[in-house]
PDB file of C-alpha atoms and ligand atoms in Angstrom:
ATOM      1  CA  MET A 296     -59.257  58.782 -43.440  1.00  0.00           C
ATOM      2  CA  LYS A 297     -56.656  56.478 -41.880  1.00  0.00           C
ATOM      3  CA  LYS A 298     -56.887  52.812 -42.748  1.00  0.00           C
ATOM      4  CA  VAL A 299     -56.158  49.817 -40.529  1.00  0.00           C
ATOM      5  CA  LEU A 300     -55.744  46.356 -42.049  1.00  0.00           C
ATOM      6  CA  VAL A 301     -56.302  43.215 -39.994  1.00  0.00           C
ATOM      7  CA  ALA A 302     -54.406  40.529 -41.902  1.00  0.00           C
ATOM      8  CA  THR A 303     -54.843  37.107 -40.353  1.00  0.00           C
ATOM      9  CA  GLU A 304     -54.270  33.938 -42.319  1.00  0.00           C
ATOM     10  CA  LYS A 305     -55.557  32.195 -39.170  1.00  0.00           C
ATOM     11  CA  PRO A 306     -58.563  34.380 -38.275  1.00  0.00           C
ATOM     12  CA  PHE A 307     -59.450  35.780 -34.877  1.00  0.00           C
ATOM     13  CA  ALA A 308     -62.766  34.736 -33.303  1.00  0.00           C
ATOM     14  CA  LYS A 309     -65.600  36.918 -34.660  1.00  0.00           C
ATOM     15  CA  VAL A 310     -66.119  38.544 -31.276  1.00  0.00           C
ATOM     16  CA  ALA A 311     -62.512  39.780 -31.382  1.00  0.00           C
ATOM     17  CA  VAL A 312     -62.877  41.109 -34.933  1.00  0.00           C
ATOM     18  CA  ASP A 313     -66.027  42.979 -33.857  1.00  0.00           C
ATOM     19  CA  GLY A 314     -64.142  44.471 -30.916  1.00  0.00           C
ATOM     20  CA  ILE A 315     -61.225  45.562 -33.090  1.00  0.00           C
ATOM     21  CA  ARG A 316     -63.636  47.156 -35.559  1.00  0.00           C
ATOM     22  CA  LYS A 317     -65.338  49.091 -32.762  1.00  0.00           C
ATOM     23  CA  ILE A 318     -62.025  50.569 -31.601  1.00  0.00           C
ATOM     24  CA  VAL A 319     -60.757  51.328 -35.116  1.00  0.00           C
ATOM     25  CA  GLU A 320     -64.021  52.868 -36.360  1.00  0.00           C
ATOM     26  CA  GLY A 321     -64.516  54.632 -33.035  1.00  0.00           C
ATOM     27  CA  ALA A 322     -61.264  56.476 -33.718  1.00  0.00           C
ATOM     28  CA  GLY A 323     -62.661  57.561 -37.093  1.00  0.00           C
ATOM     29  CA  TYR A 324     -60.549  55.149 -39.142  1.00  0.00           C
ATOM     30  CA  GLU A 325     -61.512  52.635 -41.798  1.00  0.00           C
ATOM     31  CA  MET A 326     -61.028  48.960 -40.979  1.00  0.00           C
ATOM     32  CA  ARG A 327     -60.164  46.370 -43.614  1.00  0.00           C
ATOM     33  CA  LEU A 328     -60.138  42.636 -43.078  1.00  0.00           C
ATOM     34  CA  LEU A 329     -58.023  40.070 -44.911  1.00  0.00           C
ATOM     35  CA  GLU A 330     -58.628  36.614 -43.462  1.00  0.00           C
ATOM     36  CA  LYS A 331     -57.675  33.081 -44.522  1.00  0.00           C
ATOM     37  CA  TYR A 332     -55.656  34.377 -47.447  1.00  0.00           C
ATOM     38  CA  THR A 333     -53.786  31.730 -49.368  1.00  0.00           C
ATOM     39  CA  SER A 334     -50.913  33.626 -50.974  1.00  0.00           C
ATOM     40  CA  HIS A 335     -48.469  36.257 -49.743  1.00  0.00           C
ATOM     41  CA  SER A 336     -49.327  38.387 -52.791  1.00  0.00           C
ATOM     42  CA  GLU A 337     -52.848  38.947 -51.394  1.00  0.00           C
ATOM     43  CA  PHE A 338     -51.270  40.354 -48.234  1.00  0.00           C
ATOM     44  CA  LEU A 339     -48.852  42.489 -50.286  1.00  0.00           C
ATOM     45  CA  GLU A 340     -51.739  43.954 -52.253  1.00  0.00           C
ATOM     46  CA  ALA A 341     -53.897  44.598 -49.181  1.00  0.00           C
ATOM     47  CA  VAL A 342     -51.160  46.542 -47.394  1.00  0.00           C
ATOM     48  CA  THR A 343     -50.416  49.030 -50.215  1.00  0.00           C
ATOM     49  CA  ASP A 344     -52.425  52.007 -48.973  1.00  0.00           C
ATOM     50  CA  VAL A 345     -53.040  51.332 -45.280  1.00  0.00           C
ATOM     51  CA  ASP A 346     -51.551  53.233 -42.332  1.00  0.00           C
ATOM     52  CA  ALA A 347     -51.489  50.373 -39.868  1.00  0.00           C
ATOM     53  CA  VAL A 348     -51.581  46.576 -39.856  1.00  0.00           C
ATOM     54  CA  ILE A 349     -52.557  44.028 -37.227  1.00  0.00           C
ATOM     55  CA  ILE A 350     -51.096  40.561 -37.780  1.00  0.00           C
ATOM     56  CA  ARG A 351     -50.693  37.249 -35.958  1.00  0.00           C
ATOM     57  CA  SER A 352     -48.056  34.812 -37.255  1.00  0.00           C
ATOM     58  CA  ASP A 353     -48.462  36.387 -40.690  1.00  0.00           C
ATOM     59  CA  ASN A 354     -45.281  36.990 -42.642  1.00  0.00           C
ATOM     60  CA  ALA A 355     -44.339  40.679 -42.393  1.00  0.00           C
ATOM     61  CA  ASN A 356     -41.154  40.392 -44.418  1.00  0.00           C
ATOM     62  CA  ARG A 357     -39.193  43.153 -46.163  1.00  0.00           C
ATOM     63  CA  GLU A 358     -41.300  42.893 -49.316  1.00  0.00           C
ATOM     64  CA  LEU A 359     -44.476  43.360 -47.274  1.00  0.00           C
ATOM     65  CA  ILE A 360     -43.112  46.318 -45.346  1.00  0.00           C
ATOM     66  CA  GLU A 361     -41.886  47.953 -48.562  1.00  0.00           C
ATOM     67  CA  SER A 362     -45.294  47.398 -50.198  1.00  0.00           C
ATOM     68  CA  GLY A 363     -46.969  49.463 -47.492  1.00  0.00           C
ATOM     69  CA  LYS A 364     -46.361  52.878 -48.962  1.00  0.00           C
ATOM     70  CA  ASN A 365     -48.281  54.637 -46.153  1.00  0.00           C
ATOM     71  CA  LEU A 366     -47.453  52.125 -43.468  1.00  0.00           C
ATOM     72  CA  LYS A 367     -46.589  53.666 -40.100  1.00  0.00           C
ATOM     73  CA  ILE A 368     -47.173  50.866 -37.629  1.00  0.00           C
ATOM     74  CA  ILE A 369     -47.432  47.101 -37.605  1.00  0.00           C
ATOM     75  CA  VAL A 370     -48.684  45.331 -34.497  1.00  0.00           C
ATOM     76  CA  ARG A 371     -48.216  41.616 -33.925  1.00  0.00           C
ATOM     77  CA  ALA A 372     -51.277  40.664 -31.858  1.00  0.00           C
ATOM     78  CA  GLY A 373     -49.338  38.222 -29.734  1.00  0.00           C
ATOM     79  CA  ALA A 374     -45.947  37.702 -28.163  1.00  0.00           C
ATOM     80  CA  GLY A 375     -43.404  36.450 -30.709  1.00  0.00           C
ATOM     81  CA  TYR A 376     -42.360  38.909 -33.393  1.00  0.00           C
ATOM     82  CA  ASP A 377     -39.944  36.656 -35.270  1.00  0.00           C
ATOM     83  CA  ASN A 378     -42.326  36.975 -38.236  1.00  0.00           C
ATOM     84  CA  ILE A 379     -41.586  40.709 -38.651  1.00  0.00           C
ATOM     85  CA  ASP A 380     -38.457  41.884 -40.468  1.00  0.00           C
ATOM     86  CA  LEU A 381     -37.483  44.416 -37.813  1.00  0.00           C
ATOM     87  CA  ALA A 382     -34.508  45.785 -39.761  1.00  0.00           C
ATOM     88  CA  ALA A 383     -36.747  46.509 -42.760  1.00  0.00           C
ATOM     89  CA  ALA A 384     -39.352  48.130 -40.493  1.00  0.00           C
ATOM     90  CA  THR A 385     -36.731  50.368 -38.883  1.00  0.00           C
ATOM     91  CA  GLU A 386     -35.276  51.334 -42.256  1.00  0.00           C
ATOM     92  CA  LYS A 387     -38.718  52.304 -43.538  1.00  0.00           C
ATOM     93  CA  GLY A 388     -39.569  54.198 -40.346  1.00  0.00           C
ATOM     94  CA  VAL A 389     -42.326  51.735 -39.463  1.00  0.00           C
ATOM     95  CA  VAL A 390     -42.943  51.126 -35.762  1.00  0.00           C
ATOM     96  CA  ALA A 391     -43.277  47.428 -34.898  1.00  0.00           C
ATOM     97  CA  MET A 392     -45.022  46.341 -31.683  1.00  0.00           C
ATOM     98  CA  ASN A 393     -46.262  43.199 -29.994  1.00  0.00           C
ATOM     99  CA  THR A 394     -48.927  42.773 -27.295  1.00  0.00           C
ATOM    100  CA  PRO A 395     -47.049  40.926 -24.551  1.00  0.00           C
ATOM    101  CA  GLY A 396     -48.992  38.820 -22.072  1.00  0.00           C
ATOM    102  CA  GLN A 397     -52.346  39.089 -23.828  1.00  0.00           C
ATOM    103  CA  ASN A 398     -52.549  35.517 -25.099  1.00  0.00           C
ATOM    104  CA  SER A 399     -50.260  33.859 -22.539  1.00  0.00           C
ATOM    105  CA  ASN A 400     -52.840  31.992 -20.500  1.00  0.00           C
ATOM    106  CA  ALA A 401     -54.227  30.316 -23.614  1.00  0.00           C
ATOM    107  CA  VAL A 402     -50.756  29.065 -24.558  1.00  0.00           C
ATOM    108  CA  ALA A 403     -50.117  27.860 -21.006  1.00  0.00           C
ATOM    109  CA  GLU A 404     -53.395  25.929 -20.918  1.00  0.00           C
ATOM    110  CA  LEU A 405     -52.425  24.197 -24.164  1.00  0.00           C
ATOM    111  CA  ALA A 406     -49.019  23.229 -22.728  1.00  0.00           C
ATOM    112  CA  ILE A 407     -50.650  21.663 -19.668  1.00  0.00           C
ATOM    113  CA  GLY A 408     -53.396  20.092 -21.790  1.00  0.00           C
ATOM    114  CA  MET A 409     -50.829  18.403 -24.037  1.00  0.00           C
ATOM    115  CA  MET A 410     -48.978  17.128 -20.948  1.00  0.00           C
ATOM    116  CA  ILE A 411     -52.124  15.492 -19.579  1.00  0.00           C
ATOM    117  CA  TYR A 412     -52.990  14.051 -22.994  1.00  0.00           C
ATOM    118  CA  ALA A 413     -49.547  12.459 -23.299  1.00  0.00           C
ATOM    119  CA  ALA A 414     -49.393  11.293 -19.669  1.00  0.00           C
ATOM    120  CA  ARG A 415     -52.756   9.536 -20.166  1.00  0.00           C
ATOM    121  CA  ASN A 416     -51.565   7.811 -23.345  1.00  0.00           C
ATOM    122  CA  HIS A 417     -53.811   9.923 -25.575  1.00  0.00           C
ATOM    123  CA  PHE A 418     -56.880   8.668 -23.665  1.00  0.00           C
ATOM    124  CA  SER A 419     -56.457   5.360 -25.443  1.00  0.00           C
ATOM    125  CA  GLY A 420     -57.874   3.164 -22.687  1.00  0.00           C
ATOM    126  CA  THR A 421     -54.461   2.080 -21.393  1.00  0.00           C
ATOM    127  CA  SER A 422     -53.063   3.046 -17.960  1.00  0.00           C
ATOM    128  CA  GLY A 423     -51.146   6.288 -18.009  1.00  0.00           C
ATOM    129  CA  THR A 424     -49.423   8.394 -15.373  1.00  0.00           C
ATOM    130  CA  GLU A 425     -50.281  11.495 -13.338  1.00  0.00           C
ATOM    131  CA  LEU A 426     -48.684  14.917 -13.256  1.00  0.00           C
ATOM    132  CA  ARG A 427     -48.772  15.172  -9.441  1.00  0.00           C
ATOM    133  CA  GLY A 428     -45.328  14.839  -7.931  1.00  0.00           C
ATOM    134  CA  LYS A 429     -43.511  15.016 -11.276  1.00  0.00           C
ATOM    135  CA  THR A 430     -40.773  17.554 -11.944  1.00  0.00           C
ATOM    136  CA  LEU A 431     -41.486  20.337 -14.433  1.00  0.00           C
ATOM    137  CA  GLY A 432     -38.806  22.666 -15.756  1.00  0.00           C
ATOM    138  CA  ILE A 433     -39.931  26.005 -17.147  1.00  0.00           C
ATOM    139  CA  HIS A 434     -37.408  27.065 -19.773  1.00  0.00           C
ATOM    140  CA  ALA A 435     -37.806  30.874 -19.766  1.00  0.00           C
ATOM    141  CA  TYR A 436     -39.918  32.423 -17.060  1.00  0.00           C
ATOM    142  CA  GLY A 437     -41.847  35.045 -19.023  1.00  0.00           C
ATOM    143  CA  ASN A 438     -45.578  35.590 -19.353  1.00  0.00           C
ATOM    144  CA  VAL A 439     -46.405  32.090 -20.593  1.00  0.00           C
ATOM    145  CA  GLY A 440     -43.929  30.373 -18.268  1.00  0.00           C
ATOM    146  CA  LYS A 441     -45.546  32.078 -15.290  1.00  0.00           C
ATOM    147  CA  TYR A 442     -49.021  30.864 -16.215  1.00  0.00           C
ATOM    148  CA  VAL A 443     -47.729  27.324 -16.818  1.00  0.00           C
ATOM    149  CA  ALA A 444     -46.137  27.384 -13.353  1.00  0.00           C
ATOM    150  CA  GLU A 445     -49.315  28.707 -11.755  1.00  0.00           C
ATOM    151  CA  ILE A 446     -51.452  25.948 -13.286  1.00  0.00           C
ATOM    152  CA  ALA A 447     -48.858  23.197 -12.669  1.00  0.00           C
ATOM    153  CA  LYS A 448     -48.695  24.195  -9.017  1.00  0.00           C
ATOM    154  CA  GLY A 449     -52.368  23.269  -8.757  1.00  0.00           C
ATOM    155  CA  PHE A 450     -51.507  19.850 -10.169  1.00  0.00           C
ATOM    156  CA  GLY A 451     -48.949  19.313  -7.426  1.00  0.00           C
ATOM    157  CA  MET A 452     -45.932  19.305  -9.761  1.00  0.00           C
ATOM    158  CA  LYS A 453     -42.444  20.174  -8.493  1.00  0.00           C
ATOM    159  CA  LEU A 454     -41.406  23.316 -10.288  1.00  0.00           C
ATOM    160  CA  PHE A 455     -38.038  24.563 -11.535  1.00  0.00           C
ATOM    161  CA  ALA A 456     -37.200  27.485 -13.800  1.00  0.00           C
ATOM    162  CA  PHE A 457     -34.260  28.703 -15.828  1.00  0.00           C
ATOM    163  CA  ASP A 458     -34.211  32.264 -17.106  1.00  0.00           C
ATOM    164  CA  PRO A 459     -31.043  34.380 -17.199  1.00  0.00           C
ATOM    165  CA  PHE A 460     -33.195  37.516 -17.590  1.00  0.00           C
ATOM    166  CA  VAL A 461     -35.312  36.978 -14.472  1.00  0.00           C
ATOM    167  CA  SER A 462     -33.852  37.246 -10.974  1.00  0.00           C
ATOM    168  CA  SER A 463     -33.851  34.114  -8.833  1.00  0.00           C
ATOM    169  CA  GLU A 464     -35.699  36.091  -6.130  1.00  0.00           C
ATOM    170  CA  VAL A 465     -38.689  36.553  -8.431  1.00  0.00           C
ATOM    171  CA  ILE A 466     -38.689  32.852  -9.320  1.00  0.00           C
ATOM    172  CA  LYS A 467     -38.391  31.829  -5.668  1.00  0.00           C
ATOM    173  CA  LYS A 468     -41.131  34.229  -4.607  1.00  0.00           C
ATOM    174  CA  ASP A 469     -43.473  32.444  -7.022  1.00  0.00           C
ATOM    175  CA  GLY A 470     -42.690  29.130  -5.313  1.00  0.00           C
ATOM    176  CA  LEU A 471     -40.358  27.665  -7.961  1.00  0.00           C
ATOM    177  CA  THR A 472     -36.752  26.567  -7.594  1.00  0.00           C
ATOM    178  CA  PRO A 473     -34.465  28.660  -9.810  1.00  0.00           C
ATOM    179  CA  VAL A 474     -31.614  26.813 -11.523  1.00  0.00           C
ATOM    180  CA  ASP A 475     -28.408  28.410 -12.785  1.00  0.00           C
ATOM    181  CA  THR A 476     -27.841  26.529 -16.011  1.00  0.00           C
ATOM    182  CA  ILE A 477     -29.947  25.087 -18.803  1.00  0.00           C
ATOM    183  CA  GLU A 478     -28.192  21.743 -18.297  1.00  0.00           C
ATOM    184  CA  GLU A 479     -29.282  21.651 -14.662  1.00  0.00           C
ATOM    185  CA  LEU A 480     -32.893  22.282 -15.700  1.00  0.00           C
ATOM    186  CA  TYR A 481     -32.965  19.452 -18.220  1.00  0.00           C
ATOM    187  CA  LYS A 482     -31.092  17.099 -15.911  1.00  0.00           C
ATOM    188  CA  GLY A 483     -33.567  17.557 -13.073  1.00  0.00           C
ATOM    189  CA  CYS A 484     -36.881  17.630 -14.908  1.00  0.00           C
ATOM    190  CA  GLN A 485     -39.016  14.893 -16.348  1.00  0.00           C
ATOM    191  CA  TYR A 486     -41.130  17.494 -18.132  1.00  0.00           C
ATOM    192  CA  VAL A 487     -39.598  20.598 -19.733  1.00  0.00           C
ATOM    193  CA  SER A 488     -41.866  23.319 -21.101  1.00  0.00           C
ATOM    194  CA  LEU A 489     -40.232  25.644 -23.617  1.00  0.00           C
ATOM    195  CA  HIS A 490     -41.015  29.360 -23.597  1.00  0.00           C
ATOM    196  CA  ILE A 491     -38.003  30.895 -25.329  1.00  0.00           C
ATOM    197  CA  PRO A 492     -38.399  33.190 -28.352  1.00  0.00           C
ATOM    198  CA  ALA A 493     -36.960  32.229 -31.743  1.00  0.00           C
ATOM    199  CA  ASN A 494     -33.940  34.390 -32.473  1.00  0.00           C
ATOM    200  CA  ALA A 495     -30.347  34.037 -33.647  1.00  0.00           C
ATOM    201  CA  GLN A 496     -29.254  32.787 -30.208  1.00  0.00           C
ATOM    202  CA  THR A 497     -32.057  30.286 -29.629  1.00  0.00           C
ATOM    203  CA  LYS A 498     -32.661  28.752 -33.062  1.00  0.00           C
ATOM    204  CA  LYS A 499     -31.711  25.039 -33.040  1.00  0.00           C
ATOM    205  CA  SER A 500     -30.515  25.457 -29.444  1.00  0.00           C
ATOM    206  CA  ILE A 501     -32.477  22.491 -28.052  1.00  0.00           C
ATOM    207  CA  GLY A 502     -30.834  19.326 -29.283  1.00  0.00           C
ATOM    208  CA  ALA A 503     -29.497  15.917 -28.311  1.00  0.00           C
ATOM    209  CA  GLU A 504     -26.922  17.205 -25.835  1.00  0.00           C
ATOM    210  CA  LEU A 505     -29.616  18.761 -23.645  1.00  0.00           C
ATOM    211  CA  LEU A 506     -32.363  16.218 -24.184  1.00  0.00           C
ATOM    212  CA  LYS A 507     -30.179  13.269 -23.295  1.00  0.00           C
ATOM    213  CA  LEU A 508     -29.757  14.772 -19.815  1.00  0.00           C
ATOM    214  CA  MET A 509     -33.444  14.450 -19.003  1.00  0.00           C
ATOM    215  CA  PRO A 510     -34.439  11.764 -16.497  1.00  0.00           C
ATOM    216  CA  LYS A 511     -36.430   8.661 -17.398  1.00  0.00           C
ATOM    217  CA  GLY A 512     -39.904   9.361 -18.707  1.00  0.00           C
ATOM    218  CA  ALA A 513     -38.776  12.598 -20.352  1.00  0.00           C
ATOM    219  CA  THR A 514     -41.351  14.779 -22.103  1.00  0.00           C
ATOM    220  CA  LEU A 515     -40.465  17.948 -23.995  1.00  0.00           C
ATOM    221  CA  VAL A 516     -43.355  20.377 -24.462  1.00  0.00           C
ATOM    222  CA  ASN A 517     -42.912  23.027 -27.127  1.00  0.00           C
ATOM    223  CA  THR A 518     -45.451  25.839 -27.331  1.00  0.00           C
ATOM    224  CA  ALA A 519     -42.686  28.275 -28.325  1.00  0.00           C
ATOM    225  CA  ARG A 520     -41.400  27.910 -31.896  1.00  0.00           C
ATOM    226  CA  LYS A 521     -40.405  24.860 -33.912  1.00  0.00           C
ATOM    227  CA  GLU A 522     -37.237  26.687 -35.005  1.00  0.00           C
ATOM    228  CA  VAL A 523     -35.693  26.461 -31.503  1.00  0.00           C
ATOM    229  CA  ILE A 524     -35.413  22.684 -31.883  1.00  0.00           C
ATOM    230  CA  ASP A 525     -32.429  21.041 -33.536  1.00  0.00           C
ATOM    231  CA  GLU A 526     -34.485  18.410 -35.330  1.00  0.00           C
ATOM    232  CA  GLU A 527     -31.517  16.169 -36.099  1.00  0.00           C
ATOM    233  CA  GLY A 528     -30.867  15.973 -32.357  1.00  0.00           C
ATOM    234  CA  LEU A 529     -34.559  15.453 -31.673  1.00  0.00           C
ATOM    235  CA  LEU A 530     -34.654  12.441 -33.998  1.00  0.00           C
ATOM    236  CA  LYS A 531     -31.486  11.064 -32.383  1.00  0.00           C
ATOM    237  CA  ILE A 532     -33.135  11.189 -28.949  1.00  0.00           C
ATOM    238  CA  PHE A 533     -36.346   9.630 -30.259  1.00  0.00           C
ATOM    239  CA  GLU A 534     -34.219   6.763 -31.577  1.00  0.00           C
ATOM    240  CA  GLU A 535     -31.981   6.356 -28.535  1.00  0.00           C
ATOM    241  CA  ARG A 536     -34.598   6.779 -25.799  1.00  0.00           C
ATOM    242  CA  PRO A 537     -37.834   4.838 -26.064  1.00  0.00           C
ATOM    243  CA  ASP A 538     -39.103   6.737 -23.000  1.00  0.00           C
ATOM    244  CA  PHE A 539     -38.864  10.158 -24.682  1.00  0.00           C
ATOM    245  CA  LYS A 540     -41.975  12.054 -25.804  1.00  0.00           C
ATOM    246  CA  TYR A 541     -42.268  15.293 -27.772  1.00  0.00           C
ATOM    247  CA  LEU A 542     -45.387  17.471 -27.715  1.00  0.00           C
ATOM    248  CA  SER A 543     -45.436  20.469 -29.960  1.00  0.00           C
ATOM    249  CA  ASP A 544     -47.798  23.264 -30.912  1.00  0.00           C
ATOM    250  CA  ILE A 545     -47.141  23.034 -34.655  1.00  0.00           C
ATOM    251  CA  GLU A 546     -45.625  20.120 -36.499  1.00  0.00           C
ATOM    252  CA  PRO A 547     -41.853  19.845 -36.811  1.00  0.00           C
ATOM    253  CA  ASP A 548     -40.343  19.601 -40.291  1.00  0.00           C
ATOM    254  CA  CYS A 549     -39.355  15.984 -39.508  1.00  0.00           C
ATOM    255  CA  LYS A 550     -42.916  15.019 -38.528  1.00  0.00           C
ATOM    256  CA  ASN A 551     -43.242  12.245 -41.121  1.00  0.00           C
ATOM    257  CA  GLU A 552     -40.270  10.359 -39.705  1.00  0.00           C
ATOM    258  CA  ILE A 553     -41.596  10.727 -36.153  1.00  0.00           C
ATOM    259  CA  ILE A 554     -45.112   9.645 -37.127  1.00  0.00           C
ATOM    260  CA  GLU A 555     -43.771   6.650 -39.027  1.00  0.00           C
ATOM    261  CA  LYS A 556     -41.370   5.380 -36.362  1.00  0.00           C
ATOM    262  CA  TYR A 557     -42.429   6.580 -32.917  1.00  0.00           C
ATOM    263  CA  SER A 558     -46.114   5.908 -32.513  1.00  0.00           C
ATOM    264  CA  GLY A 559     -47.665   7.056 -29.215  1.00  0.00           C
ATOM    265  CA  ARG A 560     -44.691   9.244 -28.309  1.00  0.00           C
ATOM    266  CA  TYR A 561     -45.666  12.530 -29.901  1.00  0.00           C
ATOM    267  CA  PHE A 562     -48.501  14.994 -30.316  1.00  0.00           C
ATOM    268  CA  PHE A 563     -48.521  17.858 -32.820  1.00  0.00           C
ATOM    269  CA  THR A 564     -51.237  20.426 -33.423  1.00  0.00           C
ATOM    270  CA  PRO A 565     -52.001  20.750 -37.143  1.00  0.00           C
ATOM    271  CA  LYS A 566     -51.845  24.559 -36.936  1.00  0.00           C
ATOM    272  CA  LYS A 567     -50.402  26.747 -34.200  1.00  0.00           C
ATOM    273  CA  MET A 568     -53.207  26.501 -31.643  1.00  0.00           C
ATOM    274  CA  GLY A 569     -51.762  27.934 -28.417  1.00  0.00           C
ATOM    275  CA  ALA A 570     -53.351  31.354 -28.737  1.00  0.00           C
ATOM    276  CA  GLN A 571     -56.465  30.112 -30.508  1.00  0.00           C
ATOM    277  CA  THR A 572     -59.108  30.951 -27.892  1.00  0.00           C
ATOM    278  CA  SER A 573     -61.769  33.657 -27.960  1.00  0.00           C
ATOM    279  CA  GLU A 574     -60.280  35.164 -24.820  1.00  0.00           C
ATOM    280  CA  ALA A 575     -56.762  35.365 -26.233  1.00  0.00           C
ATOM    281  CA  ASN A 576     -58.069  36.706 -29.547  1.00  0.00           C
ATOM    282  CA  ILE A 577     -60.046  39.396 -27.746  1.00  0.00           C
ATOM    283  CA  ASN A 578     -57.196  40.330 -25.395  1.00  0.00           C
ATOM    284  CA  ALA A 579     -54.492  40.467 -28.063  1.00  0.00           C
ATOM    285  CA  GLY A 580     -56.642  41.833 -30.913  1.00  0.00           C
ATOM    286  CA  LEU A 581     -58.164  44.657 -28.890  1.00  0.00           C
ATOM    287  CA  ALA A 582     -54.806  45.541 -27.341  1.00  0.00           C
ATOM    288  CA  ALA A 583     -53.327  45.751 -30.853  1.00  0.00           C
ATOM    289  CA  ALA A 584     -56.152  48.049 -32.020  1.00  0.00           C
ATOM    290  CA  ARG A 585     -55.759  50.294 -28.962  1.00  0.00           C
ATOM    291  CA  GLN A 586     -51.990  50.454 -29.429  1.00  0.00           C
ATOM    292  CA  ILE A 587     -52.496  51.576 -33.031  1.00  0.00           C
ATOM    293  CA  VAL A 588     -54.932  54.326 -32.068  1.00  0.00           C
ATOM    294  CA  ASP A 589     -52.672  55.455 -29.213  1.00  0.00           C
ATOM    295  CA  PHE A 590     -49.714  55.604 -31.559  1.00  0.00           C
ATOM    296  CA  LEU A 591     -51.460  57.349 -34.455  1.00  0.00           C
ATOM    297  CA  GLU A 592     -53.254  59.847 -32.182  1.00  0.00           C
ATOM    298  CA  LYS A 593     -50.696  60.456 -29.442  1.00  0.00           C
ATOM    299  CA  GLY A 594     -47.413  58.961 -30.632  1.00  0.00           C
ATOM    300  CA  ILE A 595     -47.401  56.442 -27.758  1.00  0.00           C
ATOM    301  CA  LYS A 596     -44.828  53.745 -28.488  1.00  0.00           C
ATOM    302  CA  THR A 597     -45.110  51.394 -25.511  1.00  0.00           C
ATOM    303  CA  TYR A 598     -44.330  47.821 -26.640  1.00  0.00           C
ATOM    304  CA  GLN A 599     -42.315  48.965 -29.641  1.00  0.00           C
ATOM    305  CA  VAL A 600     -39.890  46.135 -30.449  1.00  0.00           C
ATOM    306  CA  ASN A 601     -37.713  47.745 -33.126  1.00  0.00           C
ATOM    307  CA  LYS A 602     -36.086  50.455 -31.033  1.00  0.00           C
TER     308      LYS A 602
HETATM  309  C1  3PG B 855     -47.498  34.258 -30.065  1.00  0.00           C
HETATM  310  O1  3PG B 855     -46.303  34.426 -30.367  1.00  0.00           O
HETATM  311  O2  3PG B 855     -48.192  35.147 -29.570  1.00  0.00           O
HETATM  312  C2  3PG B 855     -48.114  32.901 -30.260  1.00  0.00           C
HETATM  313  O3  3PG B 855     -47.240  32.019 -30.870  1.00  0.00           O
HETATM  314  C3  3PG B 855     -49.448  32.933 -30.973  1.00  0.00           C
HETATM  315  O4  3PG B 855     -49.376  32.986 -32.357  1.00  0.00           O
HETATM  316  P1  3PG B 855     -50.711  33.123 -33.243  1.00  0.00           P
HETATM  317  O5  3PG B 855     -51.312  34.455 -32.994  1.00  0.00           O
HETATM  318  O6  3PG B 855     -50.248  32.954 -34.661  1.00  0.00           O
HETATM  319  O7  3PG B 855     -51.648  32.040 -32.856  1.00  0.00           O
END
């Protein structure tokens, strides 16, 4: 009997786990659950004899992939797959997939929610500002960026987008103004919402040079990855510009310095919370389970990311 492991340090909602189990057991496989584990060795042990693994931001490094002696497929229930060692997966003949788009609305709602929270001074009782009429730059117009734009449109924000991989026609058709350079985006937008993946090109790519271009009342919203921020540059901007705010889904490494010095100008979730809704868990978790069954039964490799 084939075995599927769901390894989630940050568990899915129960309703999603039940749905995954139904799909896995319905295919005649055994489902195993490893939740809230506290050491990587527990994950290494759990993967030894399974055929497939569903993960979230869990660390699927080389050691993990090599520990899975029967491992054939690993599915990241979510968008970013920077937590999977793709080279190791390819070397071991393990197919790696993600489930694009399935948790995007949840992430977008968090981005907008953090913007409102910051604009209203953390609901502290003091007078804040409104989102209507403000400029919002979407940095990367993928699944999450599109939802952010859709919601922000309802708030009456003026929308701009930069994405070298999406044609300006598509961006225009959605009612946004496409811009040709990253610099132009940051220069024109009071709010910038980041939706770039973390990879060799993007890591530490958002720093002082870009942030200093932002107009007065600048707010950077990061629901992407903390690794894309050059934290030295971030701290420089915090110091130089008392109007600058940083909102991030997951704390930066330099959080203590920010908390100590720049009160009221930041918000960090304690754990990555963007995709933490029942709906996103159901969408991404069930898609991952279906993709595993489709692959093991029919060899379907849609959404493979290590081609
Ligand atoms: C993603 O890449 O899909 C999001 O960052 C969500 O990550 P999570 O599943 O760990 O919450």
